[in-house]
PDB file of C-alpha atoms and ligand atoms in Angstrom:
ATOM      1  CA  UNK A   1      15.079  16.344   2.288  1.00  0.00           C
ATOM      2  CA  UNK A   2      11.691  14.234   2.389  1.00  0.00           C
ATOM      3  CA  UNK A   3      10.763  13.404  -0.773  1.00  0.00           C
ATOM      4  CA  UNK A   4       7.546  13.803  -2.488  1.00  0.00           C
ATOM      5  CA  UNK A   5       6.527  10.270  -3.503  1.00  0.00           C
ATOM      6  CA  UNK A   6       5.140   7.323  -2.103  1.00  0.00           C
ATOM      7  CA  UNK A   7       3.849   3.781  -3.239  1.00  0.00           C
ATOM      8  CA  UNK A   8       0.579   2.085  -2.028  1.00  0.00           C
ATOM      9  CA  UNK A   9      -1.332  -0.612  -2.474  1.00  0.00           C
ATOM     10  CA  UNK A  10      -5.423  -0.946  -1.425  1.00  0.00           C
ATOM     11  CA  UNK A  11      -4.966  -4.866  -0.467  1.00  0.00           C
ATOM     12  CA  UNK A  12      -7.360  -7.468  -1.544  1.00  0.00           C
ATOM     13  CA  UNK A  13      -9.330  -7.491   1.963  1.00  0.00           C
ATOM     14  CA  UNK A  14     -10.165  -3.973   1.311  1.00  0.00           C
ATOM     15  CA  UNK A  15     -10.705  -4.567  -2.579  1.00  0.00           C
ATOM     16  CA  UNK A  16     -13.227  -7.541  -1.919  1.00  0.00           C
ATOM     17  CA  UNK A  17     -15.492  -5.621   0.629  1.00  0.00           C
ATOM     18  CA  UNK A  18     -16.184  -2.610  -2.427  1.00  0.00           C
ATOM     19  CA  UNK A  19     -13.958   0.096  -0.226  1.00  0.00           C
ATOM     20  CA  UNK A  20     -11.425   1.132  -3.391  1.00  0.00           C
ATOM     21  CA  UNK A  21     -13.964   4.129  -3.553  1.00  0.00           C
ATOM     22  CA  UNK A  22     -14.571   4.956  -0.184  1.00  0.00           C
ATOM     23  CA  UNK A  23     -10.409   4.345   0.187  1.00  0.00           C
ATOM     24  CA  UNK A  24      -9.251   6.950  -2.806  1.00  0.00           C
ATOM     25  CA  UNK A  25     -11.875   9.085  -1.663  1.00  0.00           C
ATOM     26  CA  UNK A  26     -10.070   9.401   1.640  1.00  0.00           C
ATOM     27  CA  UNK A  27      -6.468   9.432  -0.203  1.00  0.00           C
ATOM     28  CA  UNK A  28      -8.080  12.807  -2.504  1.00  0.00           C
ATOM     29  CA  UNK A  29      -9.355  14.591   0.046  1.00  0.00           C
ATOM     30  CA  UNK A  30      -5.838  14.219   2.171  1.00  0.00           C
ATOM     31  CA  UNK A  31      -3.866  15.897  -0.593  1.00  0.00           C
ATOM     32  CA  UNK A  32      -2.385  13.045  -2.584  1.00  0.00           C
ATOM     33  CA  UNK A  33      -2.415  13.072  -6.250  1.00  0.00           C
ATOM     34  CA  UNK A  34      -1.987  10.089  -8.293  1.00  0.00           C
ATOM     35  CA  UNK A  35       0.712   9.637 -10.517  1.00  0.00           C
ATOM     36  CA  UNK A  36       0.210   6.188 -11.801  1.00  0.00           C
ATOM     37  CA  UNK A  37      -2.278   3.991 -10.720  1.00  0.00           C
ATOM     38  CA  UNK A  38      -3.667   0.093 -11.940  1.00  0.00           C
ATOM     39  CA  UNK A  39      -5.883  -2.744 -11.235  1.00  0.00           C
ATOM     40  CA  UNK A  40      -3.452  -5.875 -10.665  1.00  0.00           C
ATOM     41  CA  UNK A  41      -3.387  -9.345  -8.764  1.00  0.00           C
ATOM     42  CA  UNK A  42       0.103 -10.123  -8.282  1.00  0.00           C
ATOM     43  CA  UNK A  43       2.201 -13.182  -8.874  1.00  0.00           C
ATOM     44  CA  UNK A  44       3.437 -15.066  -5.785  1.00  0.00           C
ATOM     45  CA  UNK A  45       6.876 -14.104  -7.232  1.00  0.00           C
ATOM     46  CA  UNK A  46       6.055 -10.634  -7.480  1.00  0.00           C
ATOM     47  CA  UNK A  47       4.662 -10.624  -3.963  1.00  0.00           C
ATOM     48  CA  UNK A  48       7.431 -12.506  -2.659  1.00  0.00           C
ATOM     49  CA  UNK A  49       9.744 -10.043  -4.004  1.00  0.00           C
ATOM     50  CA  UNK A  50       7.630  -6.832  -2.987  1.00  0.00           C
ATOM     51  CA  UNK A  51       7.888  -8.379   0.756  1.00  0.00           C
ATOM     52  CA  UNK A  52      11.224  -9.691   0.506  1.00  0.00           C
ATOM     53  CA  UNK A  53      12.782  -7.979   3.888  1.00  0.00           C
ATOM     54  CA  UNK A  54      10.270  -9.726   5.775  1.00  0.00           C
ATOM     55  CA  UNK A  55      11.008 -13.297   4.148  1.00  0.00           C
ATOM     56  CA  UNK A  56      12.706 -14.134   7.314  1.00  0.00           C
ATOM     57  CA  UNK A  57       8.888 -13.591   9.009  1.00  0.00           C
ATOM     58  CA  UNK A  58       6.654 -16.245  10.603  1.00  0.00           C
ATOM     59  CA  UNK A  59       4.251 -14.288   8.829  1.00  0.00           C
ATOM     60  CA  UNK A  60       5.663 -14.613   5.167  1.00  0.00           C
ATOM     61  CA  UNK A  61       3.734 -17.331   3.746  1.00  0.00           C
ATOM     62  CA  UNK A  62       0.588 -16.047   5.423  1.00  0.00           C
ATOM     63  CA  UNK A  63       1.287 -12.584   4.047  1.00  0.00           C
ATOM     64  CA  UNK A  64       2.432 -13.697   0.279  1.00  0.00           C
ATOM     65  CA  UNK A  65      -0.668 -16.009   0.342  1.00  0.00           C
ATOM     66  CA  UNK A  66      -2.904 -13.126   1.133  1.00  0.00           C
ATOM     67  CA  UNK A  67      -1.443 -10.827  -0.986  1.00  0.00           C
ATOM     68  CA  UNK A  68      -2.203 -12.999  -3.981  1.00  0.00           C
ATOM     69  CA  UNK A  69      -5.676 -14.085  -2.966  1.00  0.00           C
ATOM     70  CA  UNK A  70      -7.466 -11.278  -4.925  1.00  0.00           C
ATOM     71  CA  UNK A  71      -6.838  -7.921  -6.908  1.00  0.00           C
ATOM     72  CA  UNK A  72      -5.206  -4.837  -5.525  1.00  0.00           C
ATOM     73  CA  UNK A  73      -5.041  -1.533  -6.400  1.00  0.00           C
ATOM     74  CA  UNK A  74      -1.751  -0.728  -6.832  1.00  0.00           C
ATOM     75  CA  UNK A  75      -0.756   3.652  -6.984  1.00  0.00           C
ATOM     76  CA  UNK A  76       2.152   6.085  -6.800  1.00  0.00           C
ATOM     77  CA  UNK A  77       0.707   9.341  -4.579  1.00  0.00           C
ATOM     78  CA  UNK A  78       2.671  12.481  -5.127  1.00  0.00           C
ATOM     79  CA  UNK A  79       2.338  15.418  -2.312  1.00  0.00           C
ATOM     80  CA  UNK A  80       5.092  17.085   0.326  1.00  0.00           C
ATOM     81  CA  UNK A  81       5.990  14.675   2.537  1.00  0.00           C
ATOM     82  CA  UNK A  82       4.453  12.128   1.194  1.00  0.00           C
ATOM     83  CA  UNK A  83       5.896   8.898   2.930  1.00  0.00           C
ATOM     84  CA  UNK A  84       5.065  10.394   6.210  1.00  0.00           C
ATOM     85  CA  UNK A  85       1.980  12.435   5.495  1.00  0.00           C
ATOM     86  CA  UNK A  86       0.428   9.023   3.995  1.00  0.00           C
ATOM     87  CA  UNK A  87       1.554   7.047   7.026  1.00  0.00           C
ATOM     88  CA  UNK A  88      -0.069   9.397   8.861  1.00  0.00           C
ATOM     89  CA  UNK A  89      -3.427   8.745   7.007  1.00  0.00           C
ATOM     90  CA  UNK A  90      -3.286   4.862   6.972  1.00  0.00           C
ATOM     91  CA  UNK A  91      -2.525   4.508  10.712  1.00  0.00           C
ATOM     92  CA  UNK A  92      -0.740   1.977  12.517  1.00  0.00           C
ATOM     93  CA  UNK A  93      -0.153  -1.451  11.006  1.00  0.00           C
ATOM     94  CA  UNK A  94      -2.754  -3.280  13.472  1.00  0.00           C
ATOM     95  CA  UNK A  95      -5.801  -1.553  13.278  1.00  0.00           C
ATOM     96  CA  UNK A  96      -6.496  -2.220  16.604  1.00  0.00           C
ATOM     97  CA  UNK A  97      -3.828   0.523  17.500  1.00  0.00           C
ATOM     98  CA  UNK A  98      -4.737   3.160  14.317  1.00  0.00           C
ATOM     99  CA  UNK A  99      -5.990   6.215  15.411  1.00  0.00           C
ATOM    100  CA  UNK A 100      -9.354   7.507  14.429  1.00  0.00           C
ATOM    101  CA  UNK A 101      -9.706   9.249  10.999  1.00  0.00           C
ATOM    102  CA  UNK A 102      -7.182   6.939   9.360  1.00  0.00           C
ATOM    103  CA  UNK A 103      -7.649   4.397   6.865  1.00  0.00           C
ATOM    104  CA  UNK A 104      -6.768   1.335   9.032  1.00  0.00           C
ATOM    105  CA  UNK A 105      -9.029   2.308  11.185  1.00  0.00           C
ATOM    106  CA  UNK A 106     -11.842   2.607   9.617  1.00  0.00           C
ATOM    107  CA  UNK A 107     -11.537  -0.396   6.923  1.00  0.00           C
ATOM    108  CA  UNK A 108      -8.858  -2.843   8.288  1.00  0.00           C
ATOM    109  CA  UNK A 109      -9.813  -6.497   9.380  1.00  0.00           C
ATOM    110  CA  UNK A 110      -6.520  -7.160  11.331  1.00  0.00           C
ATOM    111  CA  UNK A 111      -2.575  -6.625  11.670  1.00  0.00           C
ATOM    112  CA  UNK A 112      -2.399  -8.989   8.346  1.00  0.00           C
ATOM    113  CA  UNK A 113      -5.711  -7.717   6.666  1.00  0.00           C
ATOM    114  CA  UNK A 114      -5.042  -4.501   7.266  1.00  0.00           C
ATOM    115  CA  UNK A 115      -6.243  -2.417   4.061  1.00  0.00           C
ATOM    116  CA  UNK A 116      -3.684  -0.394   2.627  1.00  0.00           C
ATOM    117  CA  UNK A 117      -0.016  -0.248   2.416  1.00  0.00           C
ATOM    118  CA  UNK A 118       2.215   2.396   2.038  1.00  0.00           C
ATOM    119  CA  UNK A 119       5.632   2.910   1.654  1.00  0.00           C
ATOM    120  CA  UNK A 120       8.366   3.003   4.777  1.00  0.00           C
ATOM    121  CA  UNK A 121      10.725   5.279   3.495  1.00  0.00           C
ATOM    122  CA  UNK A 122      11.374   7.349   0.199  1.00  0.00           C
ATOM    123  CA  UNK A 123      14.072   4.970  -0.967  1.00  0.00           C
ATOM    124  CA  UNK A 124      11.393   2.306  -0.511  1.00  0.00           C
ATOM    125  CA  UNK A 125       8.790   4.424  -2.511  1.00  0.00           C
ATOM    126  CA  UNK A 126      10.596   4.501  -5.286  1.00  0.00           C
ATOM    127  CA  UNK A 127      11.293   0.581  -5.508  1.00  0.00           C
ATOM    128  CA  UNK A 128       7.936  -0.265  -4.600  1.00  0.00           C
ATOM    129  CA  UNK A 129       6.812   2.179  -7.211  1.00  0.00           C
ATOM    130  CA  UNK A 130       9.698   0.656  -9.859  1.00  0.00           C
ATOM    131  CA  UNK A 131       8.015  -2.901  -9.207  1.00  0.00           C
ATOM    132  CA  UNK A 132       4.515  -2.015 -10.633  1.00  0.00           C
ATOM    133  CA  UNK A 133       4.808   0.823 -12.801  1.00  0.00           C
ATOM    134  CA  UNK A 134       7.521   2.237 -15.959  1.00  0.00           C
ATOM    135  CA  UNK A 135       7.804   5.650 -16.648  1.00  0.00           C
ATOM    136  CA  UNK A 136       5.545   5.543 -19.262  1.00  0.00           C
ATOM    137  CA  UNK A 137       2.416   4.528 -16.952  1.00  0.00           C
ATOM    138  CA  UNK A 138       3.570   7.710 -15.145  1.00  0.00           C
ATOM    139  CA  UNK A 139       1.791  10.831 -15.266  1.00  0.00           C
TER     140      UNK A 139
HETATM  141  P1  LIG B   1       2.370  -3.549   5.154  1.00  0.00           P
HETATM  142  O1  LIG B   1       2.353  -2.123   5.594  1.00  0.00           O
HETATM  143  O2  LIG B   1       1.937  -3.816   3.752  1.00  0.00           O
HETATM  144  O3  LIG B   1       3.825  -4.172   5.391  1.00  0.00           O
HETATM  145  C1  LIG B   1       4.073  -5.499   5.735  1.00  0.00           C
HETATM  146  C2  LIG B   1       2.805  -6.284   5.926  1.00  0.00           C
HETATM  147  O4  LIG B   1       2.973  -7.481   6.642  1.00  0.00           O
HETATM  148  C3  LIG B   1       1.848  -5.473   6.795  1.00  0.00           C
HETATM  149  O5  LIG B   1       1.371  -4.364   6.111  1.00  0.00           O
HETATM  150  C4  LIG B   1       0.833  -6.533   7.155  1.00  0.00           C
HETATM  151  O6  LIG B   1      -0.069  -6.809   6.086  1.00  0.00           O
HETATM  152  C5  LIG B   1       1.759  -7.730   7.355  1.00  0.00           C
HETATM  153  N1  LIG B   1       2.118  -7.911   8.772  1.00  0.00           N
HETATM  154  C6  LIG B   1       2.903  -7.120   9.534  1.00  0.00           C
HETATM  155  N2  LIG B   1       3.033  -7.609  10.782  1.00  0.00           N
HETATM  156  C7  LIG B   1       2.306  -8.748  10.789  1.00  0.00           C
HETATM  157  C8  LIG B   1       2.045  -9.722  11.795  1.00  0.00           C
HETATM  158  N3  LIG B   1       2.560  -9.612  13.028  1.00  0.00           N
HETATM  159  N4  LIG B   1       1.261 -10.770  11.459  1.00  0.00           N
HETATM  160  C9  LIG B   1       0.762 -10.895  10.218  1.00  0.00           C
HETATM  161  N5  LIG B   1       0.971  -9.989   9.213  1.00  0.00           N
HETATM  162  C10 LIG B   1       1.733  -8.930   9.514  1.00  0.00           C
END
């Protein structure tokens, strides 16, 4: 059964160029509510550990470099379906491949800069969602 979770993160491209607004604005008006949500720059450990499956990359260093360059906005979205549904609004990784309407596509820089994350899977959401938040920043 999906679940009804999911984890994301509005990346520091996205953060420096004033869209949080214009981003959770999109993310309300798709259904999502937010369940926990907080203002963060992360740790090269933490981001190191958050991206862990792709440490193998040739885009790691790149990836844990820009990840740490700046705040994020890290939030858990509850709503049916909520992996897919908010996959669905972010659009494809590379922005140059998201459809219109979606988040990538209309505030991504590239396949690196790219905006927003969001969990792949529900067993992901939840471990994303374990790395920023406890249950009492939960609501
Ligand atoms: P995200 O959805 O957060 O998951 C992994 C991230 O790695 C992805 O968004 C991009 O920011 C980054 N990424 C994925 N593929 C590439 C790539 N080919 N080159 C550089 N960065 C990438």
């Amino acid at each position: 059964m999906a679940g009804n979770i999911t984890f994301t993160m509005i990346k520091p491209d996205a953060v420096a160029k004033n869209n949080i607004g214009p981003i959770l604005s999109m993310i309300n008006k798709a259904g999502f509510k937010i369940k926990a949500m907080k203002y963060t720059q992360m740790s090269k450990a933490q981001a190191e550990t958050f991206y862990g499956v792709h440490s193998e990359r040739p885009f790691f260093g790149e990836l844990v470099q820009f990840m740490t360059s700046g705040p994020i906005v890290a939030a858990i979205l509850e709503k049916d379906n909520a992996v897919e549904d908010f996959r669905k609004l972010i659009g494809a990784t590379d922005p140059s491949k998201a459809d219109e309407g979606t988040i990538r596509k209309a505030f991504a820089e590239s396949i690196q800069n790219n905006a927003v994350h969001g969990s792949d899977s529900d067993e992901n959401a939840q471990i994303e969602g374990g790395l920023h938040f406890s249950f009492y920043e939960r609501f």
